[in-house]
Short mmCIF file of C-alpha atoms in Angstrom, two decimals:
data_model
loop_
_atom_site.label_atom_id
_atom_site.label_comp_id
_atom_site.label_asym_id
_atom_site.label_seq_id
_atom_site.Cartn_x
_atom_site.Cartn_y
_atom_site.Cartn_z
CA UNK A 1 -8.10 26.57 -10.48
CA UNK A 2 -7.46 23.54 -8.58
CA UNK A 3 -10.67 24.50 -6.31
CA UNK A 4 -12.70 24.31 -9.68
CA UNK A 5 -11.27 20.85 -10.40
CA UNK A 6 -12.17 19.72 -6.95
CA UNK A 7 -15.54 20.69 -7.06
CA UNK A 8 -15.83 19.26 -10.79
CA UNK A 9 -15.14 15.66 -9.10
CA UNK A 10 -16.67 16.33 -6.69
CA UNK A 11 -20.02 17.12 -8.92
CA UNK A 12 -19.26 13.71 -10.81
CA UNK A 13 -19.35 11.73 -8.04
CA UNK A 14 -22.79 13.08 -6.80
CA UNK A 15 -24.05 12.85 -10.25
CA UNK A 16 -22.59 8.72 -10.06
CA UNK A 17 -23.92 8.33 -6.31
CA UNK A 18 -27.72 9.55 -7.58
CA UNK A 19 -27.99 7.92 -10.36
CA UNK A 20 -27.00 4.43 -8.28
CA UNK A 21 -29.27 5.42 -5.19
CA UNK A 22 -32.00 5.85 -8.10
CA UNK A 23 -31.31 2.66 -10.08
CA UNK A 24 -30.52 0.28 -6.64
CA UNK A 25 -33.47 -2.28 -7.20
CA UNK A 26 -31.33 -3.17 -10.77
CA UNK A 27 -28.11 -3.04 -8.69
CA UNK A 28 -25.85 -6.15 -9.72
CA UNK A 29 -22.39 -7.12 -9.16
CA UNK A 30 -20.95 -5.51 -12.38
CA UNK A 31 -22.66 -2.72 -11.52
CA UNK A 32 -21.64 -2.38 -8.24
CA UNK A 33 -17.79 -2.78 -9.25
CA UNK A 34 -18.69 -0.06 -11.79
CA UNK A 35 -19.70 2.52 -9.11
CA UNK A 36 -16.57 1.54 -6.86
CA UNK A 37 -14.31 2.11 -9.56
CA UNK A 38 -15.46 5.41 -10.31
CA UNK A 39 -15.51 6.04 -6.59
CA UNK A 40 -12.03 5.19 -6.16
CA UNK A 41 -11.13 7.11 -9.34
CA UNK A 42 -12.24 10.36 -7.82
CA UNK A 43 -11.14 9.48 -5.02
CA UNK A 44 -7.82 9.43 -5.89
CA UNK A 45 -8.26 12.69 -8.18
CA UNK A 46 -9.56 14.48 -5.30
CA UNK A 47 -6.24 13.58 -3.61
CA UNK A 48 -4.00 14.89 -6.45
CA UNK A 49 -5.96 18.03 -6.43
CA UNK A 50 -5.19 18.72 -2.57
CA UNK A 51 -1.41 17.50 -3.52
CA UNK A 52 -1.09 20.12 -5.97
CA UNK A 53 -2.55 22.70 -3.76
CA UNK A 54 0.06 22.03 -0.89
CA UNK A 55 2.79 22.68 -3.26
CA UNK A 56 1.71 26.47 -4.21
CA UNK A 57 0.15 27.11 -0.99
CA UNK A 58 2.18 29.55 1.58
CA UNK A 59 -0.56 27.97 4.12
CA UNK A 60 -0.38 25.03 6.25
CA UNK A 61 -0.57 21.49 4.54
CA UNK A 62 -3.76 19.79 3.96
CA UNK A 63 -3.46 16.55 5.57
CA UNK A 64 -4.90 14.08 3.23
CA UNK A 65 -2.95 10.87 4.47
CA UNK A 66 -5.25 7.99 5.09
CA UNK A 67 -5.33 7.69 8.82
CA UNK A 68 -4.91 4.04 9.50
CA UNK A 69 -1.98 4.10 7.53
CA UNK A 70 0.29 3.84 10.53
CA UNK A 71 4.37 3.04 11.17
CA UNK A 72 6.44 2.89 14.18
CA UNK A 73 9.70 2.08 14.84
CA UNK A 74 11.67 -0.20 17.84
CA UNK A 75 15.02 -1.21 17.86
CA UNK A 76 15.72 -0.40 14.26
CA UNK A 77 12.71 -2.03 12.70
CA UNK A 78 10.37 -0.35 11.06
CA UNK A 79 6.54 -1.73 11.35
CA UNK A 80 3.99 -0.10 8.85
CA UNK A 81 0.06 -1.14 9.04
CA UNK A 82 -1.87 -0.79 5.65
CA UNK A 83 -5.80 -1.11 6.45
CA UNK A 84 -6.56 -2.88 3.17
CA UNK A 85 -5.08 -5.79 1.46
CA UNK A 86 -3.07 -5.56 -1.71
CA UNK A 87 -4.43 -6.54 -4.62
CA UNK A 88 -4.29 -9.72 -6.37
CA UNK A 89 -1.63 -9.85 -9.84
CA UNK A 90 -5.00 -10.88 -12.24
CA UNK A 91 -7.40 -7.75 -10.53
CA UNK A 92 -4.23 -4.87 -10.65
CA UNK A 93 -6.11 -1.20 -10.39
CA UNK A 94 -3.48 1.74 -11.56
CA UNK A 95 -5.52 3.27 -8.56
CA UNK A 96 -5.09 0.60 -6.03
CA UNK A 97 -1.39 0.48 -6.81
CA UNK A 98 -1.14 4.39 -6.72
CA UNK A 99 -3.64 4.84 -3.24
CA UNK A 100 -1.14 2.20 -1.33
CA UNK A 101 2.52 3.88 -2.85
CA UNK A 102 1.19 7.10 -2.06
CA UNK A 103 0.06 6.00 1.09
CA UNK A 104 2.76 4.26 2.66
CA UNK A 105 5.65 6.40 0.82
CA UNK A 106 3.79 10.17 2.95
CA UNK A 107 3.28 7.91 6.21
CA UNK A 108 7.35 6.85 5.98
CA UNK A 109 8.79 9.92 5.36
CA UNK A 110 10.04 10.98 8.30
CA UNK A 111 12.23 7.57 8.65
CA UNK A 112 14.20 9.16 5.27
CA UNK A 113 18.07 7.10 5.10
CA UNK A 114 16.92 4.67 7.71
CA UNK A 115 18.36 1.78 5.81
CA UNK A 116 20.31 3.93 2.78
CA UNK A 117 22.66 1.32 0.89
CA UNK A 118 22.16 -1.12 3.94
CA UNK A 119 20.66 -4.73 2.78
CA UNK A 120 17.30 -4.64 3.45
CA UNK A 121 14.58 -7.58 4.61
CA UNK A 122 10.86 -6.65 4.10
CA UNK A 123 8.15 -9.19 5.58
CA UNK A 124 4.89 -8.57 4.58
CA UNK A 125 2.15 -10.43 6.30
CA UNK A 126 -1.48 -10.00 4.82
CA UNK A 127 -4.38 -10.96 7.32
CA UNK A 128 -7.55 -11.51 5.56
CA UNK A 129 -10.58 -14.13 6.35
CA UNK A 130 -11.24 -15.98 3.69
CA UNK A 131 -13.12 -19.61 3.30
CA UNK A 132 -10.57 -21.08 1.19
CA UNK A 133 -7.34 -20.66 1.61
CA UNK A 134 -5.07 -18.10 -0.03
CA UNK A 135 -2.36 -17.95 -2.20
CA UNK A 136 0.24 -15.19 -1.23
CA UNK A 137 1.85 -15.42 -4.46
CA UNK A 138 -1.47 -13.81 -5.66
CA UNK A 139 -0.99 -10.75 -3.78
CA UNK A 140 0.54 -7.72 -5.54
CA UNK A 141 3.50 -6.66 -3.25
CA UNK A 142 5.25 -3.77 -5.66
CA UNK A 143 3.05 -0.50 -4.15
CA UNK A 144 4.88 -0.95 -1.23
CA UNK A 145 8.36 -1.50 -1.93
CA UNK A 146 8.22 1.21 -4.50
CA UNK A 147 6.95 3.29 -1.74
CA UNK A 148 9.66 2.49 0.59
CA UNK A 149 11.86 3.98 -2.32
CA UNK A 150 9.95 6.89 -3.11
CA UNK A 151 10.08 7.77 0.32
CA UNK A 152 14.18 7.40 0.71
CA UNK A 153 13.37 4.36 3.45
CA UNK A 154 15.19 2.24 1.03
CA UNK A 155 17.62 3.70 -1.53
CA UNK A 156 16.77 1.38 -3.76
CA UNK A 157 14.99 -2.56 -4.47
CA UNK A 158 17.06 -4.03 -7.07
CA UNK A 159 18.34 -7.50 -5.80
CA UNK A 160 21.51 -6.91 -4.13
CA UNK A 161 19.94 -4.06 -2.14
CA UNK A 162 16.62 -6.22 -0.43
CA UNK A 163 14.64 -9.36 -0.17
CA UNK A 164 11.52 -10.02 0.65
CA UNK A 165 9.01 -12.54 2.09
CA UNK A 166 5.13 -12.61 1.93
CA UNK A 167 2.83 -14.52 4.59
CA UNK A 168 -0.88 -15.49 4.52
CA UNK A 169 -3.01 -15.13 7.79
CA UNK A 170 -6.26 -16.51 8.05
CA UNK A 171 -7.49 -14.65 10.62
CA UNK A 172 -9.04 -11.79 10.68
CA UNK A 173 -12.56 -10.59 9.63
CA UNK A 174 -11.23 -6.49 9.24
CA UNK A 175 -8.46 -7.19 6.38
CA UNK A 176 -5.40 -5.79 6.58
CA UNK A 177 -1.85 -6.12 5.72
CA UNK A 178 1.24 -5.76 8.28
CA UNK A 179 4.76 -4.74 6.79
CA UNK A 180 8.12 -5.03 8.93
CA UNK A 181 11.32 -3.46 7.16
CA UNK A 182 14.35 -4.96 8.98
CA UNK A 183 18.27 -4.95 8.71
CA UNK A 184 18.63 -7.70 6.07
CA UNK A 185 21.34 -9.24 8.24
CA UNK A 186 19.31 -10.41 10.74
CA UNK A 187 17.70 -13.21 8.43
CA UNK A 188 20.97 -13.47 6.35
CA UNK A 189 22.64 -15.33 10.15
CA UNK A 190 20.06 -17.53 9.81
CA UNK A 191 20.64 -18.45 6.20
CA UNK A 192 24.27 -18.95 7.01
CA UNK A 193 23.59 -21.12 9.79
CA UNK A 194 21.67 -23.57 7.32
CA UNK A 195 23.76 -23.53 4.94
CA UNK A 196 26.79 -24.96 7.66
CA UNK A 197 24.00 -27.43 8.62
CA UNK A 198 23.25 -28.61 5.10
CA UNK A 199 27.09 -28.64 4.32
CA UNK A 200 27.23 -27.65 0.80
CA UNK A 201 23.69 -25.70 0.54
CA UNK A 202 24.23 -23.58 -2.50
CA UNK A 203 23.02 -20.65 -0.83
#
């Protein structure tokens, strides 16, 4: 069954890839997006059909993670590399959010109950050349932290359990966005130590 459903999308997609090769002279913008969407759509369909496959199958996983999905680890911090940037808050794609989660959360897995309860810092760091500059509160950061608790990094991302800070880089013509998960004690020092500077910081 799920073999019928993969070849289905499969089937739509060359029926939406003909029909754009055939009408490229009219090709605008809106069209364009169009196409993409539905690309991305199947895309992601095609995905949950190979998903649902691995969990009935006696067979060897299909390995459908994105390969330049990446993480390491050193000295307790965890360094993940998503080759994309996250979407902006006023362009949010159900499909963009879910390819990222699901992304990051299978590519994390193995570093289950790394941080558990533990206070948890996440830096996220989004490199993508632009002419003007950009602003990071744009950028939709909630695929991956949900990820990190999907995938037991984290146990979970209310408040009191992690923090987070987002950076902008200018600088790099292949966009991509870099993601360190960290011991949240490590930038709490710091805080501490400006707040005895500033005397009676609030903080």
């Amino acid at each position: 069954m799920q073999n019928n459903k993969f070849v289905d999308n499969l089937k739509i997609l060359k029926d939406e890839t003909e029909k754009t090769l055939l009408n490229r002279n009219m090709l605008d913008n809106k069209k364009k997006e169009e196409y993409l969407r539905t690309l991305e759509k199947t895309r992601y369909e095609l995905f949950e059909t190979i998903n649902l496959e691995n969990k009935y199958s006696d067979n060897k996983d299909i390995d459908y993670i994105n390969k330049h999905y990446t993480v390491e680890e050193k000295q307790g911090i965890l360094r993940i590399i998503i080759p994309e940037v996250l979407p902006k808050y006023k362009n949010i794609s159900n499909l963009a959010y879910k390819n990222i989660m699901l992304n990051v959360a299978k590519v994390t897995k193995s570093y289950k109950n790394m941080f558990g309860n533990k206070l948890t810092f996440v830096i996220i760091i989004v490199h993508e050349r632009q002419k003007n500059s950009m602003d990071i509160d744009n950028k939709y950061v909630k695929p991956i932290i949900d990820a990190l608790v999907i995938s037991q990094v984290i146990k979970d991302d209310n408040f009191s359990n992690m923090f987070y800070a987002a950076l902008g880089k200018n600088d790099s013509t292949k966009p991509y966005t870099e993601v360190y998960v960290l011991d949240g004690r490590y930038l709490l020092e710091w805080i501490y130590n400006m707040q005895k500077l500033f005397g009676n910081c609030p903080i």
